[in-house]
CSV table of C-alpha atoms and ligand atoms in Angstrom, one decimal:
chain,number,residue,atom,x,y,z
A,1,MET,CA,0.0,0.1,0.0
A,2,LYS,CA,1.1,3.6,-0.6
A,3,VAL,CA,0.5,5.4,2.7
A,4,SER,CA,0.7,9.3,3.2
A,5,MET,CA,1.2,10.0,6.9
A,6,VAL,CA,0.5,13.6,8.0
A,7,SER,CA,2.1,15.0,11.2
A,8,GLU,CA,2.0,18.7,11.2
A,9,HIS,CA,3.9,19.5,14.3
A,10,ALA,CA,5.5,16.3,15.3
A,11,SER,CA,8.4,15.4,13.0
A,12,PRO,CA,9.6,11.8,13.3
A,13,LEU,CA,13.1,13.2,13.0
A,14,ALA,CA,12.8,15.7,15.8
A,15,ALA,CA,14.6,15.6,19.1
A,16,LEU,CA,12.3,14.6,21.9
A,17,GLY,CA,11.4,16.1,25.2
A,18,GLY,CA,10.7,19.7,24.2
A,19,VAL,CA,7.4,21.3,24.8
A,20,ASP,CA,5.7,20.0,21.5
A,21,ALA,CA,8.2,17.0,20.9
A,22,GLY,CA,7.1,13.8,22.7
A,23,GLY,CA,4.8,10.7,22.2
A,24,GLN,CA,3.4,11.8,18.8
A,25,ASN,CA,6.8,12.0,17.4
A,26,VAL,CA,7.8,8.6,18.5
A,27,HIS,CA,4.5,7.2,17.4
A,28,VAL,CA,4.7,8.4,13.9
A,29,ALA,CA,8.4,7.5,13.6
A,30,ALA,CA,7.9,3.9,14.8
A,31,LEU,CA,4.6,3.2,13.2
A,32,SER,CA,5.8,4.5,9.7
A,33,SER,CA,8.9,2.4,9.9
A,34,SER,CA,7.2,-0.7,11.0
A,35,LEU,CA,4.7,-0.2,8.1
A,36,ALA,CA,7.6,0.2,5.8
A,37,GLU,CA,9.1,-3.0,7.1
A,38,ARG,CA,5.9,-4.7,6.2
A,39,GLY,CA,6.4,-3.8,2.7
A,40,HIS,CA,4.3,-0.5,2.4
A,41,GLN,CA,5.6,2.8,0.9
A,42,VAL,CA,5.3,5.3,3.6
A,43,THR,CA,5.7,9.1,3.1
A,44,VAL,CA,5.5,11.2,6.2
A,45,TYR,CA,4.6,15.0,5.7
A,46,THR,CA,5.5,17.3,8.3
A,47,ARG,CA,5.8,21.1,8.3
A,48,ARG,CA,9.3,22.7,7.7
A,49,ASP,CA,10.4,24.4,10.9
A,50,ASP,CA,14.0,25.0,10.0
A,51,PRO,CA,15.2,26.4,6.7
A,52,ALA,CA,18.3,24.1,6.7
A,53,LEU,CA,16.1,20.9,6.5
A,54,PRO,CA,16.3,19.1,3.2
A,55,ALA,CA,13.0,18.9,1.3
A,56,LYS,CA,13.1,15.0,1.5
A,57,VAL,CA,14.8,12.6,3.7
A,58,GLN,CA,14.9,8.8,2.8
A,59,VAL,CA,14.9,7.4,6.2
A,60,SER,CA,14.8,3.6,5.0
A,61,PRO,CA,14.0,1.8,1.8
A,62,GLY,CA,10.1,2.3,2.2
A,63,LEU,CA,10.0,5.4,4.3
A,64,THR,CA,10.5,9.0,3.3
A,65,VAL,CA,10.0,12.1,5.3
A,66,VAL,CA,9.0,15.3,3.4
A,67,HIS,CA,9.4,18.7,4.9
A,68,VAL,CA,6.7,20.9,3.5
A,69,ASP,CA,6.8,24.6,3.3
A,70,ALA,CA,3.7,25.7,5.4
A,71,GLY,CA,4.2,29.0,7.3
A,72,PRO,CA,7.5,30.5,8.4
A,73,ALA,CA,10.4,27.9,8.5
A,74,ARG,CA,10.9,28.0,12.2
A,75,ARG,CA,9.6,26.6,15.4
A,76,ILE,CA,6.1,27.8,16.0
A,77,PRO,CA,4.0,26.4,19.0
A,78,LYS,CA,1.6,23.9,17.7
A,79,ASP,CA,-1.4,25.8,18.9
A,80,GLU,CA,-0.4,28.6,16.5
A,81,LEU,CA,-0.2,26.5,13.4
A,82,LEU,CA,-3.9,26.4,12.3
A,83,PRO,CA,-3.6,29.1,9.6
A,84,PHE,CA,-0.8,27.0,7.9
A,85,MET,CA,-2.9,23.9,7.3
A,86,GLY,CA,-4.2,24.9,3.8
A,87,GLU,CA,-0.5,25.4,2.8
A,88,LEU,CA,0.4,21.9,4.2
A,89,ALA,CA,-2.5,20.5,2.2
A,90,ASP,CA,-1.3,22.2,-0.9
A,91,GLY,CA,2.3,20.9,-0.4
A,92,ILE,CA,1.1,17.4,-0.1
A,93,CYS,CA,-0.8,17.5,-3.2
A,94,ALA,CA,2.2,19.0,-5.0
A,95,ASP,CA,4.4,16.2,-3.7
A,96,TRP,CA,1.9,13.6,-4.9
A,97,ALA,CA,2.0,15.1,-8.4
A,98,GLY,CA,-1.0,13.3,-9.4
A,99,GLN,CA,0.3,9.9,-8.1
A,100,LEU,CA,-2.3,9.5,-5.2
A,101,PRO,CA,-1.6,7.2,-2.2
A,102,ASP,CA,-4.0,4.4,-1.3
A,103,VAL,CA,-4.7,5.9,2.1
A,104,MET,CA,-3.8,8.9,4.2
A,105,HIS,CA,-3.2,8.7,8.0
A,106,ALA,CA,-3.4,12.0,10.0
A,107,HIS,CA,-2.0,12.5,13.4
A,108,PHE,CA,-3.5,15.1,15.7
A,109,TRP,CA,-6.5,17.1,14.7
A,110,MET,CA,-4.9,19.8,12.6
A,111,SER,CA,-3.1,17.2,10.5
A,112,GLY,CA,-6.6,15.7,10.0
A,113,LEU,CA,-7.8,19.1,8.5
A,114,ALA,CA,-4.7,19.1,6.1
A,115,ALA,CA,-5.3,15.5,5.2
A,116,ILE,CA,-9.0,16.2,4.4
A,117,GLN,CA,-8.2,19.0,2.3
A,118,ALA,CA,-5.5,17.4,0.3
A,119,SER,CA,-7.6,14.4,-0.3
A,120,ARG,CA,-10.3,16.6,-1.8
A,121,ARG,CA,-8.0,18.9,-3.7
A,122,ALA,CA,-6.1,16.2,-5.4
A,123,GLY,CA,-9.0,16.1,-8.0
A,124,ALA,CA,-9.7,12.5,-8.2
A,125,SER,CA,-13.2,11.2,-8.5
A,126,ASP,CA,-12.9,9.3,-5.3
A,127,PRO,CA,-11.1,11.2,-2.6
A,128,VAL,CA,-8.2,9.3,-0.9
A,129,PRO,CA,-9.6,7.8,2.3
A,130,VAL,CA,-8.4,9.6,5.5
A,131,VAL,CA,-7.7,7.6,8.8
A,132,GLN,CA,-7.3,9.8,11.8
A,133,THR,CA,-5.5,9.3,15.1
A,134,PHE,CA,-6.0,12.2,17.4
A,135,HIS,CA,-3.4,11.5,20.0
A,136,ALA,CA,-5.0,14.1,22.2
A,137,LEU,CA,-8.5,15.6,22.3
A,138,GLY,CA,-9.3,19.2,22.9
A,139,SER,CA,-12.6,18.4,24.9
A,140,VAL,CA,-10.3,16.6,27.4
A,141,LYS,CA,-7.7,19.3,27.5
A,142,ARG,CA,-10.3,21.9,28.1
A,143,ARG,CA,-11.9,19.9,30.9
A,144,HIS,CA,-8.5,19.7,32.8
A,145,GLN,CA,-6.8,23.0,31.8
A,146,GLY,CA,-9.7,25.3,31.5
A,147,ALA,CA,-8.7,28.9,30.8
A,148,ALA,CA,-4.9,27.9,30.5
A,149,ASP,CA,-5.7,25.7,27.4
A,150,THR,CA,-4.0,27.6,24.5
A,151,SER,CA,-5.7,25.7,21.7
A,152,PRO,CA,-7.2,27.9,19.1
A,153,PRO,CA,-10.9,28.5,19.9
A,154,ALA,CA,-12.0,26.8,16.6
A,155,ARG,CA,-10.5,23.5,17.8
A,156,ALA,CA,-13.9,23.0,19.8
A,157,TRP,CA,-15.7,22.5,16.5
A,158,LEU,CA,-13.1,21.7,13.9
A,159,GLU,CA,-11.9,18.7,15.9
A,160,PRO,CA,-15.2,16.8,16.2
A,161,TRP,CA,-15.7,17.7,12.5
A,162,VAL,CA,-12.4,16.1,11.5
A,163,GLY,CA,-13.5,13.0,13.4
A,164,ARG,CA,-16.9,12.9,11.7
A,165,ALA,CA,-15.4,13.6,8.2
A,166,ALA,CA,-12.6,11.2,8.4
A,167,ASP,CA,-13.2,7.7,7.0
A,168,TRP,CA,-11.9,5.8,10.0
A,169,VAL,CA,-10.6,6.9,13.5
A,170,ILE,CA,-7.9,4.9,15.4
A,171,ALA,CA,-8.2,5.4,19.2
A,172,THR,CA,-5.3,4.5,21.4
A,173,CYS,CA,-7.2,3.1,24.2
A,174,PRO,CA,-10.8,2.5,25.5
A,175,ASP,CA,-11.1,5.7,27.3
A,176,GLU,CA,-10.4,7.6,24.0
A,177,VAL,CA,-13.3,5.7,22.4
A,178,PHE,CA,-15.7,7.1,25.1
A,179,GLU,CA,-14.4,10.5,24.4
A,180,LEU,CA,-14.7,10.2,20.7
A,181,LYS,CA,-18.3,8.9,21.0
A,182,ALA,CA,-19.2,11.9,23.3
A,183,LEU,CA,-18.0,14.1,20.1
A,184,GLY,CA,-20.4,12.5,18.0
A,185,ILE,CA,-18.2,10.2,16.1
A,186,SER,CA,-19.8,6.9,15.3
A,187,ARG,CA,-18.5,3.9,17.0
A,188,SER,CA,-18.8,1.8,13.8
A,189,LYS,CA,-15.8,3.5,12.3
A,190,ILE,CA,-13.6,3.5,15.5
A,191,SER,CA,-10.9,0.9,16.0
A,192,ILE,CA,-8.2,0.7,18.8
A,193,ALA,CA,-4.6,0.4,18.2
A,194,PRO,CA,-2.5,1.4,21.1
A,195,CYS,CA,0.9,3.1,20.9
A,196,GLY,CA,3.8,0.7,21.0
A,197,VAL,CA,7.3,0.6,22.4
A,198,ASP,CA,10.5,0.1,20.5
A,199,LEU,CA,11.6,-3.3,21.8
A,200,THR,CA,15.0,-3.1,20.1
A,201,LEU,CA,15.8,0.0,21.9
A,202,PHE,CA,14.2,-0.8,25.2
A,203,PRO,CA,15.5,-2.5,27.3
A,204,GLY,CA,18.6,-2.5,25.0
A,205,THR,CA,21.8,-3.9,26.3
A,206,SER,CA,23.5,-0.9,27.7
A,207,ASP,CA,24.0,-1.0,31.5
A,208,ALA,CA,22.1,1.0,34.0
A,209,GLU,CA,23.6,4.4,34.6
A,210,PRO,CA,25.0,4.6,38.2
A,211,LYS,CA,22.7,6.3,40.8
A,212,SER,CA,24.0,8.7,43.4
A,213,ARG,CA,21.5,7.8,46.2
A,214,THR,CA,20.2,4.5,47.6
A,215,HIS,CA,16.9,5.0,45.6
A,216,ARG,CA,16.2,6.6,42.2
A,217,ILE,CA,12.7,7.7,41.3
A,218,LEU,CA,12.4,8.7,37.7
A,219,SER,CA,10.1,11.2,35.8
A,220,VAL,CA,10.4,11.4,31.9
A,221,GLY,CA,8.5,13.7,29.7
A,222,ARG,CA,7.9,17.1,28.3
A,223,LEU,CA,8.3,19.8,31.0
A,224,VAL,CA,4.6,20.9,30.9
A,225,GLN,CA,2.5,21.5,34.1
A,226,ARG,CA,-0.2,18.9,33.1
A,227,LYS,CA,2.5,16.2,33.5
A,228,GLY,CA,2.3,16.7,37.3
A,229,VAL,CA,6.1,16.6,37.9
A,230,ASP,CA,5.4,19.1,40.9
A,231,LEU,CA,3.2,16.4,42.5
A,232,ILE,CA,6.2,14.1,42.6
A,233,ILE,CA,8.5,16.7,44.3
A,234,GLN,CA,5.6,17.3,46.7
A,235,ALA,CA,5.7,13.6,47.5
A,236,LEU,CA,9.4,13.6,48.5
A,237,PRO,CA,9.1,15.2,51.9
A,238,LEU,CA,6.4,12.6,52.7
A,239,LEU,CA,8.6,9.9,51.7
A,240,ALA,CA,11.3,11.4,54.0
A,241,GLU,CA,8.9,11.3,56.9
A,242,ALA,CA,8.2,7.6,56.1
A,243,GLY,CA,12.0,6.9,56.4
A,244,PHE,CA,13.0,7.1,52.8
A,245,ASN,CA,15.6,10.0,53.0
A,246,ASP,CA,18.2,8.8,50.6
A,247,VAL,CA,16.1,9.3,47.5
A,248,GLU,CA,16.9,11.1,44.2
A,249,LEU,CA,14.2,12.2,41.9
A,250,LEU,CA,15.5,12.5,38.3
A,251,ILE,CA,13.5,14.6,36.0
A,252,VAL,CA,14.3,14.0,32.2
A,253,GLY,CA,12.8,16.3,29.7
A,254,GLY,CA,13.0,20.0,28.8
A,255,SER,CA,11.9,22.8,26.8
A,256,GLY,CA,13.7,22.1,23.5
A,257,ASP,CA,16.1,24.0,21.6
A,258,ALA,CA,14.6,27.4,22.0
A,259,LEU,CA,15.3,27.7,25.7
A,260,THR,CA,18.1,26.3,28.1
A,261,LEU,CA,16.8,24.3,31.0
A,262,GLU,CA,17.8,27.4,33.3
A,263,GLU,CA,15.5,29.7,31.1
A,264,ASP,CA,12.5,27.3,31.0
A,265,PRO,CA,9.8,28.7,33.3
A,266,GLU,CA,8.6,25.2,34.2
A,267,ALA,CA,12.0,24.0,35.1
A,268,GLN,CA,12.3,27.2,37.3
A,269,ARG,CA,8.9,26.6,38.9
A,270,LEU,CA,9.9,22.9,39.8
A,271,HIS,CA,13.4,24.1,41.1
A,272,ALA,CA,11.7,26.7,43.3
A,273,LEU,CA,9.2,24.2,44.6
A,274,ALA,CA,11.9,21.8,45.6
A,275,LYS,CA,13.8,24.5,47.3
A,276,GLU,CA,10.7,25.7,49.3
A,277,LEU,CA,10.1,22.2,50.4
A,278,GLY,CA,13.6,21.5,51.5
A,279,VAL,CA,14.2,18.8,48.9
A,280,GLU,CA,16.5,20.7,46.5
A,281,GLU,CA,19.3,18.4,47.2
A,282,ASN,CA,17.2,15.3,46.3
A,283,VAL,CA,15.9,16.6,42.7
A,284,THR,CA,18.0,16.6,39.6
A,285,LEU,CA,16.6,18.3,36.3
A,286,ARG,CA,18.5,16.6,33.6
A,287,GLY,CA,16.9,18.3,30.7
A,288,GLN,CA,16.3,16.7,27.4
A,289,VAL,CA,18.0,13.4,26.8
A,290,PRO,CA,18.6,11.7,23.3
A,291,ARG,CA,16.7,8.5,22.7
A,292,ASP,CA,19.6,6.2,22.7
A,293,ALA,CA,20.5,7.2,26.3
A,294,MET,CA,17.0,6.6,27.7
A,295,PRO,CA,17.3,2.8,28.1
A,296,GLY,CA,20.3,3.2,30.7
A,297,ILE,CA,18.3,5.9,32.5
A,298,PHE,CA,15.2,3.7,32.8
A,299,ARG,CA,17.1,0.8,34.0
A,300,SER,CA,18.9,2.9,36.8
A,301,ALA,CA,15.4,3.7,38.3
A,302,ASP,CA,13.8,1.8,41.1
A,303,ALA,CA,10.5,3.2,40.1
A,304,VAL,CA,9.1,5.5,37.3
A,305,VAL,CA,6.4,7.8,38.2
A,306,CYS,CA,3.9,9.1,35.8
A,307,ALA,CA,1.6,11.7,37.6
A,308,PRO,CA,-0.2,13.5,34.8
A,309,TRP,CA,-3.6,15.4,35.5
A,310,TYR,CA,-4.8,13.4,32.3
A,311,GLU,CA,-3.0,11.4,29.6
A,312,PRO,CA,-4.2,10.5,26.3
A,313,PHE,CA,-2.0,7.5,26.1
A,314,GLY,CA,1.5,7.8,27.7
A,315,ILE,CA,4.4,6.0,25.9
A,316,VAL,CA,6.8,6.5,29.0
A,317,PRO,CA,5.3,3.7,31.1
A,318,LEU,CA,5.6,1.3,28.3
A,319,GLU,CA,9.3,2.1,27.9
A,320,ALA,CA,9.7,1.7,31.8
A,321,MET,CA,7.9,-1.7,31.7
A,322,ALA,CA,10.0,-2.9,28.8
A,323,CYS,CA,13.0,-2.0,30.9
A,324,GLY,CA,11.6,-4.0,33.9
A,325,VAL,CA,10.9,-1.1,36.1
A,326,PRO,CA,7.6,-0.8,38.1
A,327,VAL,CA,5.4,2.2,37.4
A,328,VAL,CA,3.5,4.4,39.7
A,329,ALA,CA,0.8,5.9,37.5
A,330,ALA,CA,-2.2,8.1,37.9
A,331,ALA,CA,-5.2,6.1,36.9
A,332,VAL,CA,-6.2,8.3,34.1
A,333,GLY,CA,-6.6,7.8,30.4
A,334,GLY,CA,-4.3,5.4,28.7
A,335,LEU,CA,-2.3,4.7,31.9
A,336,ARG,CA,-5.4,2.8,33.3
A,337,GLU,CA,-4.8,0.2,30.5
A,338,THR,CA,-1.0,0.0,30.1
A,339,VAL,CA,-0.1,-0.2,33.8
A,340,VAL,CA,-1.8,-3.1,35.5
A,341,ASP,CA,-2.5,-2.2,39.1
A,342,GLN,CA,-0.6,-4.4,41.5
A,343,LYS,CA,0.9,-6.4,38.8
A,344,THR,CA,3.1,-4.1,36.7
A,345,GLY,CA,2.9,-1.0,39.1
A,346,LEU,CA,0.6,0.8,41.3
A,347,HIS,CA,-2.3,3.1,40.4
A,348,VAL,CA,-2.9,6.2,42.3
A,349,PRO,CA,-5.7,8.9,42.2
A,350,PRO,CA,-4.6,11.9,40.1
A,351,ARG,CA,-3.3,15.0,41.7
A,352,ASN,CA,-2.5,13.4,45.0
A,353,PRO,CA,1.1,13.7,46.4
A,354,GLU,CA,0.0,11.6,49.5
A,355,ALA,CA,-1.1,8.7,47.4
A,356,LEU,CA,2.1,9.0,45.3
A,357,ALA,CA,4.3,9.0,48.5
A,358,GLU,CA,2.5,5.9,49.9
A,359,ALA,CA,2.7,3.9,46.7
A,360,LEU,CA,6.4,4.9,46.3
A,361,ALA,CA,7.1,3.9,50.0
A,362,LYS,CA,5.5,0.5,49.3
A,363,LEU,CA,7.8,-0.2,46.3
A,364,LEU,CA,11.0,1.4,47.9
A,365,ALA,CA,10.6,-0.9,51.0
A,366,ASP,CA,10.1,-4.1,48.9
A,367,PRO,CA,12.9,-5.1,46.5
A,368,GLY,CA,11.0,-8.3,45.7
A,369,LEU,CA,7.9,-6.6,44.9
A,370,ARG,CA,9.7,-4.2,42.6
A,371,SER,CA,11.3,-7.0,40.6
A,372,ASP,CA,8.2,-9.0,40.4
A,373,MET,CA,6.2,-6.0,39.0
A,374,GLY,CA,9.3,-5.1,36.8
A,375,ARG,CA,9.3,-8.8,35.2
A,376,ALA,CA,5.4,-8.7,34.8
A,377,GLY,CA,5.8,-5.2,33.2
A,378,ALA,CA,8.5,-6.6,30.7
A,379,ARG,CA,6.3,-9.5,29.7
A,380,ARG,CA,3.3,-7.1,29.2
A,381,ALA,CA,5.2,-4.8,27.2
A,382,ARG,CA,6.6,-7.6,24.9
A,383,SER,CA,3.4,-9.4,24.4
A,384,ARG,CA,1.1,-6.6,23.7
A,385,TYR,CA,2.8,-3.4,22.6
A,386,ALA,CA,5.3,-4.4,20.1
A,387,TRP,CA,5.4,-2.0,17.2
A,388,GLU,CA,5.1,-4.9,14.7
A,389,ARG,CA,1.7,-5.7,16.3
A,390,ILE,CA,0.5,-2.1,16.3
A,391,ALA,CA,1.5,-1.8,12.7
A,392,ALA,CA,-0.6,-4.9,11.8
A,393,ASP,CA,-3.6,-3.5,13.7
A,394,THR,CA,-3.2,-0.2,11.9
A,395,GLU,CA,-2.9,-2.0,8.5
A,396,LYS,CA,-6.2,-3.8,9.5
A,397,ALA,CA,-7.8,-0.3,9.8
A,398,TYR,CA,-6.5,0.7,6.4
A,399,ARG,CA,-7.8,-2.4,4.7
A,400,SER,CA,-11.3,-2.1,6.4
A,401,VAL,CA,-11.5,1.5,4.9
A,402,LEU,CA,-10.4,0.5,1.6
A,403,ALA,CA,-12.6,-2.7,1.4
A,404,ALA,CA,-15.6,-1.0,2.5
A,405,GLY,CA,-15.1,1.6,-0.1
A,406,LEU,CA,-16.0,4.2,2.5
A,407,SER,CA,-16.1,7.7,1.4
A,408,ARG,CA,-16.6,10.9,3.2
A,409,GLN,CA,-20.1,12.2,3.0
A,410,ALA,CA,-20.3,15.7,1.4
A,411,ASP,CA,-23.0,16.8,3.6
A,412,GLU,CA,-21.0,16.1,6.8
A,413,GLY,CA,-17.8,17.1,5.2
A,414,LEU,CA,-17.3,20.2,3.0
A,415,GLU,CA,-19.2,23.1,4.6
A,416,PRO,CA,-17.1,23.7,7.7
A,417,LEU,CA,-13.7,23.8,5.8
A,418,GLU,CA,-14.9,26.1,3.2
A,419,GLY,CA,-16.0,28.6,5.8
A,420,THR,CA,-12.6,28.4,7.5
A,421,ALA,CA,-9.6,30.6,6.6
A,422,LEU,CA,-7.1,28.0,6.2
B,1,UDP,N1,11.7,11.5,25.7
B,1,UDP,C1,12.9,11.4,25.3
B,1,UDP,N2,13.8,12.4,25.8
B,1,UDP,C2,13.2,13.3,26.7
B,1,UDP,C3,12.1,13.3,27.1
B,1,UDP,C4,11.2,12.5,26.6
B,1,UDP,O1,13.3,10.5,24.5
B,1,UDP,O2,14.3,14.0,27.1
B,1,UDP,C5,10.6,10.5,25.1
B,1,UDP,C6,10.2,9.5,26.0
B,1,UDP,O3,11.0,8.5,26.3
B,1,UDP,C7,8.9,9.0,25.3
B,1,UDP,C8,8.4,10.3,24.6
B,1,UDP,O4,9.5,11.2,24.6
B,1,UDP,O5,9.1,8.2,24.3
B,1,UDP,C9,7.2,11.0,25.6
B,1,UDP,O6,6.0,10.4,25.2
B,1,UDP,P1,4.6,10.2,26.0
B,1,UDP,O7,3.7,9.7,25.2
B,1,UDP,O8,4.9,9.6,27.5
B,1,UDP,O9,4.3,11.8,26.4
B,1,UDP,P2,3.8,12.9,25.4
B,1,UDP,O10,5.1,13.8,25.1
B,1,UDP,O11,3.3,12.4,24.1
B,1,UDP,O12,2.8,13.6,26.3
């Protein structure tokens, strides 16, 4: 099959851990290369955010990344990219040069807009079918972030429109199916394919990096408030009260190339909080870490903590599990599915430092429990979350769309886009 992936802000070639570079980049990169390994011809279209980037990068025999000129060639926060989706659609059509793909797969709601436009502008009698993965939903973001949500206001109606206009929607977990149905998207065109974990990279063969204290707790992710890293810092004094004084909290992730860690407001906030709580000596902010250094870091941890307010999926717990490390996870979104409570880690209620401290104390006190949970996690990661399996499930969704000959319904589709200045 000839597949056009669209990932407007999240390039599969970007460095990870910056504000807008995380799980979607990993997902698009791994899914695309697994599909290419299955014999498909995959092209990923992403926005050029640096003038020095080549127009095309041949990543592997079946996989090409195309940097499309759409808006200024510099980093722009993803929430400001909506006006450039029309140009992205034009660039995709230009690259096709009349040789249409069998299917398009859009990642994130704005890519869905570009994909649907490209599919219609291409001028064929049958538009190219569009499969949509949202990765995150504005309705959920608004519920948790309220006025702090910087998404463009039009997301509130354009995102559900994309879901209804797409031929197929792939959700990453059951929780997302529920949210999609609430947006009016028909269950009959939704399937589930979770995110996966790169089992060649994780656990890898590199040694665990040495730790500087008796216990190491690890947090990995973009430094944004909703990831709840402050809650883990708040748990440290409670852990100390419970007798766990010699603990390091290692925080991996940063703001990207634009800012140094010292300039990053979220890093400054976390540092100030640690100081205020008297745990400054126990907290290390490492900044962005390249992919190949991650396995050694995961393997050095006694526990990985994922304490987000909400989480559409969350690849970090899978990477921790693949490395045999137990996960303390807020019981939200995809984490409820990936981390099995009492088996591969411990669930805690969200936004609750006391519960985090209690769960961590339980794990730190019991090396046997940690290694049992670590082993169970590694088994689960291997048996359910290999990218080969996710690629096969995704391919099934593509085939369903093609076989059913589904085409977007004009009455559902065209009007909102035509009224939007894209
Ligand atoms: N990551 C990384 N280096 C960093 C920070 C994060 O390689 O400095 C990776 C991390 O290992 C994971 C991804 O970025 O693969 C984050 O994905 P997740 O789904 O957990 O969170 P998201 O960023 O999508 O909210």
